[in-house]
Structure formats: structure tokens, C-alpha cells
């Protein structure tokens, strides 16, 4: 895994069968899905549509090769060709060469605009090179204004639409204005000025495109009574509305699709404060959009999107029948659904009419091991059969009103030494869920803390304290734990304890190294004896090894230590 300033990317994955409830998963080790942003793509230049999504939790690219019949194979090797990206990713063919390019938020400048990466094939593998946009301080998309060139800003909370709106062959951009009420239309004049499709020349064509306004206080969208005008109740009231609008409403997603094949596009909106998608019907044309009708519980004729909270919408032909299907996925980081987070609707209409039929709330998620958010795995032979099993703690599944659903999960190895296979056999191991909501974000580790040669269980939590469960089974037997001790030896590292056991001073007693949210490591010396471990409530070294895994801005860190043993040495590895 690569990690740099919060960017992570899986480069290699093991092909190991995993079952849940006797059902073998298609993509078991994909890594979970929280905030996917979907795009169509041909990854291997075979002429078949493949699928890409960018998960902004972790800034991860995920790639699937399609067989042309709506079936997909998880192929992480193609994801390694995608560049470092942040928050917003759309794959669009801006230069008409038949190869998808990338539009993404410029993370290096703190979000000053959109980068563009041009796609090309190398040995039938899609690769990218950042486009030199020639102008301005940042290498991002600019638009022309009377005062000169201005970088085209897209708020990092939002998701823009990048499509050919005026039907001239080049790509235009829709994004919510800085006020958050109306949509700015940035028209690409590359074709009109004779540059062809291999250039990007933008002007701000309209600052209230479609004539509608999203105030954000309700799900209702304000529409204009007249084509070419802005919504009536917005005119002259921008400052008043800005003062009334709660700051938490500052976030919107927008996608467009010609649902009735009349040559213009309908609009599909999501708002940071609501769980719905609104469809706006366009009664205008490609030159002047005019939204005159709305479905605030889209699709109201089937199963309306109700995705807590802040959904974004994507049109991709998922089943390869030639019609664009519809996906609504969570766009908010934190405080949002993290399992039933990808709603898939199949388009059962025709080329002239969009007609959606709900399929599932957990597309792709249901085919992978997804334990909510924040998984913390460790390995142990739980049933003493000579095969390593996996115990996983999670941060939490999503629960309404700020609740918690954090547990330990036992994934048992049902294969062999040479051909491992796993099955989820316990979704609340040792009933750790009983400690919610005070304790959550469980981080388990095993070690012989009392010197009796078997493995005991230590579990960290968001509270900063530790749980301890003594293994009473003895060496070589399946694990059997006594009562669980909370607030073990009054140890508290603040927030987000993540423990590992190691005899750091070679005295024959296991010491504790505990990570925490601040990114440092805390060392607790075991000053007890065999059968009677003893630790101080405060660390003997609160900056152990001078480890600091905070990001470049000095925020977060969430240090998570583990031990890696080789034939010669034991290494302390910190994530």
C-alpha cells in the first residue's frame, strides 16, 4: 500500500475465497466502499466497457474489468496507473480520442481548481499524464473574465457536472456558485474558436444556469417562471438568504442526463443536509436551459432515494444493455450511511425515456467484506487448528442520530495452509457491542501478557482506554476468555487507543505500545512479574521512538502499531 499525505492505494491483492452466510463473495478483499464516484472506462483497450470508481474515503481508485454482459472482475492492477487524486474525480473524454481523461480537484494547491490528466494506452493499459494548462499560477483549469484569467473553482464538498451541454462536441462544466444557491455554467469555446477538441477554453456563460436556485433550507428547489431569468424569490435577496442559510448546507452534488432524448439535459441534485435526489426537468434547449418541473423524491414512481446523508448521482451503463443506469451513492465523509451506501437502479426504459427500477442499496458493497468504517484486523489461530484466523474491530456501522455500532468480527480460516479460505462466523465476538456507545472503534491485538504461554486479548477503543480478556484455555487449545476487564490498569492515552504487545526490554515480560489519534506512540513498561502484569496509568515514554505519523498539515495521525517478524528480526511497523 502506498501512503502519502493521506493518499492510499492498494497495489496487490490476494485471490482468497471468502464466504458470508454460505455465499461466496465476488470481491471479498476490495477494502470496503463508502463514498464511490462512478465513471465508465475502457481499462485494457479491448473495446468493452469497464468500470471505475474513486472512493474519497482514503482517496482510492478502484477498477473493474467488464465482460460486456454486465459482469465485472475486480482488477486492482489497473488502479496503480491512476495518479494521486483528491475529493473529486470524473473520467471524461475531453479531446474526443476515444480514451477517458481525468478531471480531479487540485489537492496540491489546497483546492484551487481542477486538474486534467490526459489518458492514453500503453501496451493496452490505460495510463495518464497531467495536462499542462499553460496559464496562471496553478496548473488548473481557468476561465476568461474581464479582469483576466480566473481559476475555475469547485468546492471540495461538491461534485460538478462535466458534459457537452451545448452539443458542440466539447465538454462544458456546471458547478454550484460560491454562494451555493445557483449553478454557474462554464462554456467551453474550443470548437467555436477553431482550436478543436484538444484544448480547454472556458468562459462563464451563465451564473444562474437553468433558472433555478437551491436554497438548502428544504428539499424544494426554487424555479424561474420565465426562460432566461433566475428563480423569482432569489432576485435581490442573495444577501438575506446567505445570512439565513445554515453553514452546514454548504455542499451540493450535480449530475445531468437527457432523460427524454430531446437534446437538452435534466438535472439531478443532492444536498448536504438531505437524503434525497431532486430531478429537474428541462423545458428549454441546449442553448438555454430552463428547469420547469421537479421531482424532489426521485424516482418517486419507484423507490425514492433516501440515502443518509448527502447523496450524489451517477449515470453509467452497469448492465451493458446500451441504456444508462442510475447509481446514488453517499458523498459525505462521516456521519453518513457506510454499508447501504450504493443504491443501484436499472434503466428498464428505452433510448427515449429514462425508467428506473430499484435493484439494491448495497451494490458492490454486498460482494466485499465491508464492516462499516475503520476496520482494524489482527491474526490469531482462534480454534487451534493450525490455521490463522482474522479478528477485526470496526469504528462503527452508521447509526442514525450519532449512535454507534462497533464490534469485533471473527473471520475463520476454513481452508488449508497452502490454500486459505475464510468465512465470517461471528459478527459480535465476545459481545463487544455491549460497550457501545461509550466505547467504539475497537482495535484488537493478541499477546501473552501474563506469561502463561497462551495468547490474551487486548482491545483499544476511541475512548483511549484498553480492554483486557485473559485466555483461560491454555497453550494449544481454542481460545476461551474470562470476563472482560474495562479500563485495564487505568491506562488512557486520550483518544483512539491502538495497542500492540512486545517485550521491548527483553526481560521476559510483554510491554505495551499504544498508538493514538495524535499520531505518536505511548510505551508502557511491564513492571510486574509472570502471572501478574503491572503497568502505570501514564506512559513511561509518550513519544516512543519519536514516531509521528500525522499528515503534512499536522492534523490527525491515528498511529496504529504492529509487529512484523522475519527470520532475523522483529520490526515495529506503524500505520
Coordinates of C-alpha atoms in Angstrom, one line a residue:
X1 CA 0.0 0.0 0.0
X2 CA 1.3 3.5 -0.9
X3 CA 0.6 6.2 1.6
X4 CA 1.5 9.9 1.2
X5 CA -0.3 12.8 2.8
X6 CA -3.5 10.7 3.3
X7 CA -3.5 9.1 -0.1
X8 CA -3.5 5.3 -0.1
X9 CA -3.7 2.8 -2.9
X10 CA -3.9 -1.0 -2.9
X11 CA -1.4 -2.4 -5.4
X12 CA -1.6 -6.1 -4.9
X13 CA -4.4 -8.3 -3.5
X14 CA -4.6 -12.0 -2.7
X15 CA -7.2 -14.1 -4.5
X16 CA -8.7 -15.9 -1.5
X17 CA -12.3 -17.1 -1.3
X18 CA -14.4 -15.6 1.4
X19 CA -18.0 -16.5 2.3
X20 CA -20.7 -14.8 4.4
X21 CA -23.8 -16.7 5.2
X22 CA -22.7 -19.5 2.9
X23 CA -22.5 -17.1 0.0
X24 CA -19.1 -16.7 -1.7
X25 CA -18.2 -13.0 -2.2
X26 CA -17.2 -11.7 -5.7
X27 CA -14.8 -9.1 -4.5
X28 CA -14.1 -10.1 -0.9
X29 CA -10.9 -8.1 -0.3
X30 CA -11.8 -4.9 -2.2
X31 CA -11.4 -2.9 1.0
X32 CA -14.9 -1.7 1.6
X33 CA -16.8 1.1 -0.1
X34 CA -18.0 4.4 1.5
X35 CA -18.0 7.3 -1.0
X36 CA -17.7 6.0 -4.5
X37 CA -17.7 8.2 -7.6
X38 CA -18.5 6.1 -10.6
X39 CA -17.3 6.5 -14.2
X40 CA -17.3 4.3 -17.3
X41 CA -13.9 3.5 -18.8
X42 CA -12.1 1.0 -21.0
X43 CA -9.1 0.0 -18.9
X44 CA -7.5 -2.5 -21.2
X45 CA -8.3 -1.2 -24.7
X46 CA -10.4 -4.3 -25.6
X47 CA -13.4 -2.3 -26.7
X48 CA -15.5 -3.5 -23.8
X49 CA -16.8 -1.1 -21.2
X50 CA -15.2 -1.4 -17.8
X51 CA -16.0 0.4 -14.5
X52 CA -14.0 2.8 -12.3
X53 CA -14.9 4.4 -9.1
X54 CA -13.0 6.8 -6.8
X55 CA -13.6 6.5 -3.1
X56 CA -12.8 9.8 -1.4
X57 CA -12.5 8.0 1.9
X58 CA -8.8 7.2 1.5
X59 CA -8.6 8.7 -1.9
X60 CA -8.6 5.3 -3.5
X61 CA -9.0 4.3 -7.2
X62 CA -10.9 1.0 -7.7
X63 CA -11.0 -0.7 -11.1
X64 CA -13.2 -3.5 -12.6
X65 CA -12.9 -5.1 -16.0
X66 CA -16.2 -5.9 -17.6
X67 CA -17.1 -8.9 -19.9
X68 CA -19.6 -7.0 -21.9
X69 CA -22.6 -8.7 -20.3
X70 CA -22.8 -6.7 -17.1
X71 CA -20.3 -8.9 -15.1
X72 CA -17.2 -7.4 -13.6
X73 CA -13.9 -8.7 -12.3
X74 CA -12.0 -6.7 -9.6
X75 CA -8.6 -5.8 -11.2
X76 CA -6.6 -3.6 -8.8
X77 CA -3.5 -3.8 -11.1
X78 CA -5.1 -1.2 -13.3
X79 CA -5.7 1.2 -10.4
X80 CA -2.0 1.6 -10.0
X81 CA -1.9 3.6 -13.2
X82 CA -4.1 6.3 -11.8
X83 CA -2.4 9.4 -10.4
X84 CA -2.7 10.8 -6.9
X85 CA -6.1 12.4 -6.6
X86 CA -8.3 14.0 -4.0
X87 CA -12.0 14.5 -3.2
X88 CA -13.5 14.8 -6.8
X89 CA -12.8 12.6 -9.8
X90 CA -14.7 12.4 -13.1
X91 CA -13.5 10.4 -16.1
X92 CA -14.5 12.2 -19.3
X93 CA -13.0 12.1 -22.9
X94 CA -12.3 15.9 -23.3
X95 CA -10.3 15.6 -26.6
X96 CA -12.5 13.1 -28.4
X97 CA -9.8 10.5 -29.0
X98 CA -11.9 7.7 -27.5
X99 CA -9.9 7.5 -24.3
X100 CA -11.1 8.7 -21.0
X101 CA -9.3 11.6 -19.3
X102 CA -9.4 12.7 -15.7
X103 CA -10.8 15.8 -14.1
X104 CA -9.9 16.0 -10.4
X105 CA -9.6 18.5 -7.6
X106 CA -6.1 20.0 -7.3
X107 CA -5.1 18.8 -3.9
X108 CA -1.6 20.2 -4.1
X109 CA -2.8 23.8 -4.1
X110 CA -5.4 23.2 -1.4
X111 CA -8.3 23.0 -3.9
X112 CA -7.6 25.9 -6.2
X113 CA -9.3 24.3 -9.1
X114 CA -9.5 21.2 -11.4
X115 CA -6.5 19.3 -12.7
X116 CA -6.7 17.4 -16.0
X117 CA -4.9 14.2 -16.8
X118 CA -4.8 13.0 -20.4
X119 CA -5.4 9.3 -20.9
X120 CA -3.6 7.1 -23.4
X121 CA -2.9 3.4 -23.8
X122 CA 0.5 1.8 -23.2
X123 CA 0.6 -1.9 -24.0
X124 CA -3.2 -1.9 -23.9
X125 CA -3.2 -0.5 -20.4
X126 CA -4.8 2.9 -19.6
X127 CA -2.2 5.4 -18.3
X128 CA -2.4 9.1 -17.6
X129 CA -0.2 12.2 -17.9
X130 CA -1.1 15.5 -16.3
X131 CA -2.1 18.1 -18.9
X132 CA -0.1 21.4 -19.0
X133 CA -2.9 24.0 -18.9
X134 CA -0.4 26.8 -19.6
X135 CA -1.9 29.7 -17.7
X136 CA -2.0 31.1 -14.2
X137 CA -0.1 30.3 -11.1
X138 CA -1.6 26.8 -10.6
X139 CA -1.8 24.2 -13.3
X140 CA -5.5 24.1 -13.2
X141 CA -8.5 25.0 -15.4
X142 CA -9.0 28.8 -15.8
X143 CA -11.8 30.7 -17.4
X144 CA -11.7 34.1 -19.1
X145 CA -13.1 37.2 -17.4
X146 CA -12.9 40.9 -17.9
X147 CA -10.2 41.1 -15.3
X148 CA -8.2 38.3 -16.9
X149 CA -7.9 34.6 -16.2
X150 CA -9.6 33.2 -13.1
X151 CA -9.2 29.7 -11.8
X152 CA -12.5 27.7 -12.1
X153 CA -13.3 26.8 -8.5
X154 CA -15.2 23.7 -7.5
X155 CA -15.8 23.5 -3.7
X156 CA -14.2 20.3 -2.3
X157 CA -17.5 19.4 -0.7
X158 CA -19.3 19.4 -4.0
X159 CA -19.5 17.3 -7.2
X160 CA -19.7 19.1 -10.5
X161 CA -21.1 18.0 -13.9
X162 CA -18.8 17.9 -16.9
X163 CA -20.7 17.2 -20.1
X164 CA -21.3 18.6 -23.6
X165 CA -24.2 20.9 -22.7
X166 CA -24.4 23.0 -25.9
X167 CA -23.9 20.0 -28.2
X168 CA -20.9 21.4 -30.0
X169 CA -18.6 18.4 -29.3
X170 CA -16.5 19.8 -26.4
X171 CA -17.0 19.5 -22.7
X172 CA -18.6 22.2 -20.5
X173 CA -18.7 22.4 -16.8
X174 CA -21.5 23.0 -14.3
X175 CA -20.7 23.8 -10.7
X176 CA -22.5 25.5 -7.8
X177 CA -21.6 29.1 -7.3
X178 CA -19.6 30.2 -4.2
X179 CA -22.9 31.3 -2.6
X180 CA -24.2 27.7 -3.0
X181 CA -27.6 28.8 -4.3
X182 CA -27.3 28.8 -8.1
X183 CA -25.3 26.9 -10.7
X184 CA -22.5 28.5 -12.8
X185 CA -22.3 27.4 -16.4
X186 CA -18.7 27.5 -17.8
X187 CA -19.0 27.1 -21.6
X188 CA -16.0 25.6 -23.5
X189 CA -15.4 27.6 -26.6
X190 CA -12.6 25.5 -28.0
X191 CA -14.6 24.4 -31.0
X192 CA -16.1 27.8 -31.7
X193 CA -12.6 29.4 -31.7
X194 CA -11.2 26.8 -34.1
X195 CA -9.0 25.0 -31.6
X196 CA -10.7 21.7 -32.0
X197 CA -11.3 19.3 -29.1
X198 CA -7.7 19.2 -27.8
X199 CA -8.0 22.5 -25.9
X200 CA -9.9 23.9 -23.0
X201 CA -11.1 27.5 -23.3
X202 CA -13.8 28.4 -20.8
X203 CA -16.0 31.5 -20.2
X204 CA -18.6 31.9 -17.6
X205 CA -21.7 31.7 -19.8
X206 CA -24.4 32.0 -17.1
X207 CA -24.4 32.4 -13.3
X208 CA -27.9 31.0 -12.8
X209 CA -28.0 28.2 -15.4
X210 CA -31.4 26.6 -15.7
X211 CA -33.0 29.5 -13.8
X212 CA -33.3 27.5 -10.5
X213 CA -32.0 28.1 -7.0
X214 CA -31.2 25.6 -4.3
X215 CA -31.7 27.5 -1.0
X216 CA -31.0 24.4 1.1
X217 CA -33.5 25.0 3.9
X218 CA -35.9 22.5 2.4
X219 CA -35.7 19.9 -0.4
X220 CA -37.8 22.1 -2.6
X221 CA -36.0 23.8 -5.5
X222 CA -37.0 27.3 -6.5
X223 CA -37.8 27.5 -10.2
X224 CA -38.0 30.5 -12.6
X225 CA -41.3 31.4 -14.2
X226 CA -39.6 32.7 -17.3
X227 CA -36.8 31.2 -19.5
X228 CA -33.6 33.2 -19.1
X229 CA -34.5 34.6 -15.7
X230 CA -33.3 33.4 -12.3
X231 CA -35.7 32.0 -9.7
X232 CA -38.0 34.8 -8.7
X233 CA -37.5 34.5 -5.0
X234 CA -33.7 34.8 -5.3
X235 CA -33.5 38.0 -7.2
X236 CA -32.4 40.8 -4.9
X237 CA -32.4 38.5 -1.8
X238 CA -28.9 36.9 -2.1
X239 CA -27.5 38.6 1.0
X240 CA -30.6 37.9 3.1
X241 CA -30.7 34.2 2.0
X242 CA -26.9 33.9 2.6
X243 CA -27.4 35.0 6.2
X244 CA -30.3 32.6 6.8
X245 CA -28.6 29.6 5.2
X246 CA -27.0 27.4 7.8
X247 CA -23.3 26.8 7.1
X248 CA -23.8 23.1 7.2
X249 CA -25.9 23.4 4.0
X250 CA -22.7 24.4 2.0
X251 CA -22.4 21.3 -0.2
X252 CA -24.2 20.1 -3.3
X253 CA -23.8 17.5 -6.0
X254 CA -25.0 17.8 -9.6
X255 CA -25.2 15.5 -12.5
X256 CA -27.0 15.8 -15.8
X257 CA -28.7 13.4 -18.2
X258 CA -31.0 13.7 -21.2
X259 CA -33.8 11.6 -19.7
X260 CA -36.3 12.3 -22.5
X261 CA -33.9 12.4 -25.5
X262 CA -35.0 15.9 -26.5
X263 CA -31.5 17.3 -27.0
X264 CA -31.1 19.0 -23.6
X265 CA -30.2 17.7 -20.2
X266 CA -32.2 17.2 -17.0
X267 CA -30.6 17.9 -13.7
X268 CA -30.1 15.6 -10.6
X269 CA -29.2 17.4 -7.4
X270 CA -28.1 16.2 -3.9
X271 CA -27.7 18.5 -0.9
X272 CA -25.5 18.1 2.1
X273 CA -28.5 18.4 4.5
X274 CA -30.9 15.9 2.9
X275 CA -31.1 12.3 1.9
X276 CA -32.9 12.8 -1.4
X277 CA -32.1 13.3 -5.0
X278 CA -34.1 16.0 -6.9
X279 CA -34.7 15.7 -10.6
X280 CA -35.3 18.9 -12.5
X281 CA -37.0 18.7 -16.0
X282 CA -35.6 20.9 -18.7
X283 CA -38.2 22.6 -20.9
X284 CA -35.5 24.7 -22.6
X285 CA -32.9 23.6 -25.1
X286 CA -29.1 23.1 -25.4
X287 CA -28.6 26.9 -25.8
X288 CA -30.8 28.0 -22.9
X289 CA -31.7 25.5 -20.2
X290 CA -34.9 26.2 -18.2
X291 CA -36.0 23.9 -15.4
X292 CA -39.8 23.9 -15.1
X293 CA -40.7 20.8 -13.0
X294 CA -39.2 18.9 -10.2
X295 CA -39.3 15.5 -8.5
X296 CA -37.9 16.0 -5.0
X297 CA -38.2 12.3 -4.2
X298 CA -36.6 11.0 -7.3
X299 CA -37.6 8.5 -8.6
X300 CA -41.0 9.0 -7.0
X301 CA -42.6 6.4 -9.3
X302 CA -40.4 3.6 -7.9
X303 CA -38.3 3.6 -4.7
X304 CA -37.1 7.2 -4.0
X305 CA -33.5 7.7 -3.0
X306 CA -33.3 8.1 0.8
X307 CA -29.6 7.9 1.5
X308 CA -28.4 9.4 4.8
X309 CA -27.0 11.8 4.1
X310 CA -25.9 13.9 1.0
X311 CA -26.2 11.6 -2.0
X312 CA -24.5 12.1 -5.4
X313 CA -25.9 10.6 -8.6
X314 CA -24.1 8.8 -11.5
X315 CA -25.3 7.6 -14.8
X316 CA -23.4 4.5 -16.0
X317 CA -24.4 1.5 -18.2
X318 CA -23.8 -1.0 -15.4
X319 CA -25.5 -4.0 -17.1
X320 CA -24.2 -3.2 -20.6
X321 CA -27.6 -3.2 -22.3
X322 CA -27.0 0.2 -24.1
X323 CA -29.0 2.2 -21.6
X324 CA -27.6 4.3 -18.8
X325 CA -28.5 3.0 -15.4
X326 CA -28.6 5.2 -12.2
X327 CA -26.5 5.0 -9.0
X328 CA -26.9 7.1 -6.0
X329 CA -24.0 7.0 -3.5
X330 CA -23.1 8.7 -0.3
X331 CA -21.0 11.8 -0.8
X332 CA -20.5 12.9 2.8
X333 CA -17.4 12.0 4.7
X334 CA -18.5 10.9 8.2
X335 CA -22.0 10.8 9.7
X336 CA -23.4 9.0 6.8
X337 CA -24.5 5.5 5.7
X338 CA -21.5 3.3 5.3
X339 CA -22.9 0.0 4.3
X340 CA -26.2 0.6 2.4
X341 CA -24.4 3.4 0.6
X342 CA -24.6 2.5 -3.1
X343 CA -28.2 2.5 -4.4
X344 CA -28.5 0.9 -7.9
X345 CA -31.4 1.4 -10.2
X346 CA -31.6 -0.4 -13.6
X347 CA -32.9 1.5 -16.5
X348 CA -35.7 -0.6 -17.9
X349 CA -36.9 2.2 -20.3
X350 CA -35.6 2.8 -23.8
X351 CA -33.5 5.3 -25.7
X352 CA -36.2 7.9 -25.5
X353 CA -37.3 7.6 -21.9
X354 CA -35.5 7.0 -18.6
X355 CA -37.4 4.5 -16.5
X356 CA -35.7 3.3 -13.3
X357 CA -36.3 0.1 -11.4
X358 CA -34.6 -0.3 -7.9
X359 CA -32.2 -3.2 -7.5
X360 CA -30.2 -2.9 -4.3
X361 CA -29.0 -0.4 -1.6
X362 CA -25.5 -2.0 -1.5
X363 CA -24.3 -2.5 -5.0
X364 CA -20.7 -3.9 -4.9
X365 CA -20.7 -3.4 -1.1
X366 CA -22.6 -6.7 -0.6
X367 CA -19.9 -8.5 -2.6
X368 CA -17.0 -7.5 -0.3
X369 CA -16.1 -7.7 3.3
X370 CA -17.4 -4.3 4.5
X371 CA -17.7 -3.8 8.2
X372 CA -18.9 -0.2 8.2
X373 CA -15.9 2.1 8.6
X374 CA -12.5 1.9 10.2
X375 CA -11.6 -1.8 10.1
X376 CA -8.7 -3.0 12.4
X377 CA -7.7 -6.6 11.6
X378 CA -5.3 -8.9 13.5
X379 CA -4.4 -12.5 13.0
X380 CA -4.7 -15.4 15.5
X381 CA -5.4 -19.1 15.4
X382 CA -8.7 -18.9 17.3
X383 CA -9.7 -22.5 17.1
X384 CA -6.3 -24.1 17.4
X385 CA -6.5 -25.9 14.0
X386 CA -3.1 -24.6 12.8
X387 CA -4.6 -22.0 10.5
X388 CA -4.5 -18.3 11.1
X389 CA -7.9 -16.7 11.5
X390 CA -8.8 -13.0 11.4
X391 CA -10.3 -10.9 14.2
X392 CA -11.5 -7.5 13.0
X393 CA -12.6 -4.5 15.0
X394 CA -14.5 -1.7 13.3
X395 CA -15.0 2.0 14.0
X396 CA -18.8 1.7 13.6
X397 CA -21.6 1.0 11.2
X398 CA -23.7 4.0 10.6
X399 CA -26.4 4.6 13.2
X400 CA -29.0 7.5 13.0
X401 CA -28.7 10.3 15.5
X402 CA -25.0 9.8 16.2
X403 CA -25.2 6.3 17.7
X404 CA -22.6 3.7 17.4
X405 CA -22.5 0.1 16.2
X406 CA -18.9 -1.1 16.8
X407 CA -18.0 -4.7 17.3
X408 CA -15.4 -7.5 16.9
X409 CA -15.9 -9.8 13.9
X410 CA -14.4 -13.3 13.7
X411 CA -13.4 -14.5 10.2
X412 CA -12.3 -18.1 10.4
X413 CA -9.9 -19.8 8.1
X414 CA -11.7 -22.8 6.7
X415 CA -9.1 -23.6 4.1
X416 CA -5.6 -25.1 4.4
X417 CA -2.0 -24.0 4.9
X418 CA -1.5 -23.7 1.2
X419 CA -5.0 -22.7 0.1
X420 CA -6.6 -20.4 2.7
X421 CA -10.3 -19.7 2.6
X422 CA -12.3 -17.6 5.0
X423 CA -15.8 -17.4 6.4
X424 CA -17.4 -14.7 8.6
X425 CA -18.6 -16.8 11.5
X426 CA -19.2 -14.3 14.3
X427 CA -20.5 -10.7 13.9
X428 CA -20.3 -9.8 17.6
X429 CA -17.4 -11.7 19.0
X430 CA -17.3 -11.6 22.8
X431 CA -20.3 -9.3 22.7
X432 CA -18.2 -6.1 22.5
X433 CA -21.2 -4.3 21.1
X434 CA -22.5 -4.2 24.7
X435 CA -19.9 -1.4 25.4
X436 CA -21.4 0.9 22.7
X437 CA -21.9 3.9 22.6
X438 CA -19.4 4.9 25.3
X439 CA -16.8 2.7 23.7
X440 CA -16.3 2.1 19.9
X441 CA -13.6 2.0 17.3
X442 CA -12.3 -1.3 18.6
X443 CA -8.7 -2.2 17.8
X444 CA -7.8 -5.8 18.9
X445 CA -4.3 -7.4 19.4
X446 CA -3.1 -10.6 20.9
X447 CA -0.1 -11.5 23.1
X448 CA 1.0 -13.3 26.2
X449 CA 0.6 -10.5 28.7
X450 CA 0.6 -12.7 31.8
X451 CA 3.4 -15.1 30.9
X452 CA 1.4 -18.3 30.8
X453 CA 2.4 -19.0 27.2
X454 CA -1.0 -18.6 25.7
X455 CA -2.5 -15.6 23.9
X456 CA -4.5 -13.0 25.7
X457 CA -6.7 -10.3 24.1
X458 CA -6.1 -6.5 24.5
X459 CA -8.5 -4.2 22.7
X460 CA -8.2 -0.4 22.2
X461 CA -11.1 2.0 21.7
X462 CA -11.9 5.6 20.8
X463 CA -12.2 6.4 24.5
X464 CA -8.4 5.9 24.8
X465 CA -8.6 3.2 27.4
X466 CA -8.0 -0.6 27.0
X467 CA -10.0 -3.8 27.4
X468 CA -8.4 -7.0 28.6
X469 CA -9.6 -10.6 28.4
X470 CA -7.4 -13.4 29.8
X471 CA -7.2 -16.6 27.8
X472 CA -8.1 -19.4 30.2
X473 CA -7.8 -22.2 27.7
X474 CA -4.1 -22.9 28.0
X475 CA -1.4 -23.4 25.3
X476 CA -2.6 -25.2 22.1
X477 CA -6.3 -25.0 22.8
X478 CA -9.1 -23.0 21.2
X479 CA -9.3 -19.5 22.7
X480 CA -11.5 -19.3 25.8
X481 CA -11.7 -15.9 27.5
X482 CA -12.6 -15.0 31.1
X483 CA -14.6 -11.9 31.9
X484 CA -13.7 -8.7 30.0
X485 CA -11.9 -6.0 32.1
X486 CA -12.7 -2.5 31.1
X487 CA -10.3 0.4 31.7
X488 CA -7.5 -2.0 32.0
X489 CA -5.0 -0.9 34.7
X490 CA -6.4 2.7 34.2
X491 CA -4.4 3.2 31.1
X492 CA -5.8 6.1 29.0
X493 CA -3.9 7.6 26.1
X494 CA -6.6 10.2 25.2
X495 CA -8.4 9.3 22.0
X496 CA -8.2 6.2 19.8
X497 CA -6.0 3.7 21.6
X498 CA -4.4 1.2 19.3
X499 CA -2.3 -1.4 21.3
X500 CA 0.3 -4.0 20.5
X501 CA 2.3 -6.2 22.9
X502 CA 6.0 -6.6 22.7
X503 CA 8.9 -7.4 25.1
X504 CA 10.8 -4.3 24.4
X505 CA 13.5 -4.7 27.1
X506 CA 14.0 -8.5 26.9
X507 CA 13.0 -9.1 30.5
X508 CA 10.6 -11.9 29.5
X509 CA 7.5 -9.7 30.1
X510 CA 5.3 -8.3 27.4
X511 CA 5.2 -4.5 27.4
X512 CA 2.6 -2.3 25.8
X513 CA 3.0 0.1 22.8
X514 CA -0.2 2.1 22.3
X515 CA -0.9 4.4 19.3
X516 CA -3.5 7.2 19.4
X517 CA -5.3 9.8 17.4
X518 CA -2.5 12.3 17.8
X519 CA -0.1 10.2 15.8
X520 CA 2.5 9.4 18.5
X521 CA 3.3 6.1 20.3
X522 CA 3.0 5.5 24.0
X523 CA 5.3 3.0 25.7
X524 CA 4.1 1.3 28.9
X525 CA 6.7 -0.9 30.7
X526 CA 5.5 -4.1 32.3
X527 CA 6.9 -3.7 35.8
X528 CA 5.1 -6.8 37.1
X529 CA 6.1 -10.5 37.1
X530 CA 5.0 -13.7 35.4
X531 CA 1.3 -14.2 36.0
X532 CA 0.9 -10.6 37.4
X533 CA 1.5 -7.9 34.8
X534 CA 1.7 -4.4 36.0
X535 CA 1.5 -1.1 34.1
X536 CA 1.4 2.5 35.1
X537 CA -1.6 4.5 34.1
X538 CA 0.7 7.0 32.4
X539 CA 3.2 6.1 29.7
X540 CA 6.8 5.6 30.5
X541 CA 7.5 7.2 27.2
X542 CA 4.8 9.3 25.5
X543 CA 6.8 9.8 22.3
X544 CA 8.2 6.4 21.9
X545 CA 10.8 6.1 19.1
X546 CA 10.0 9.7 18.1
X547 CA 7.3 8.3 15.9
X548 CA 4.9 10.9 14.5
X549 CA 2.5 9.8 11.7
X550 CA 0.5 13.0 11.5
X551 CA -0.2 14.3 8.0
X552 CA 1.8 17.2 6.5
X553 CA -0.6 19.7 8.0
X554 CA 0.0 18.4 11.5
X555 CA -3.5 17.0 11.8
X556 CA -4.7 13.6 12.9
X557 CA -2.4 10.7 12.7
X558 CA -4.2 7.7 14.2
X559 CA -0.9 5.8 14.8
X560 CA -1.6 2.0 14.6
X561 CA 1.4 -0.1 15.5
X562 CA 2.0 -3.8 14.7
X563 CA 4.9 -6.2 14.8
X564 CA 6.4 -7.9 11.7
X565 CA 8.7 -10.8 12.3
X566 CA 11.3 -12.1 9.8
X567 CA 13.8 -14.9 10.2
X568 CA 16.3 -12.4 11.6
X569 CA 14.5 -9.5 13.2
X570 CA 11.3 -8.1 14.6
X571 CA 10.1 -4.8 13.2
X572 CA 7.7 -2.3 14.6
X573 CA 5.5 -1.0 11.7
X574 CA 3.2 2.0 12.3
X575 CA 0.3 2.9 10.0

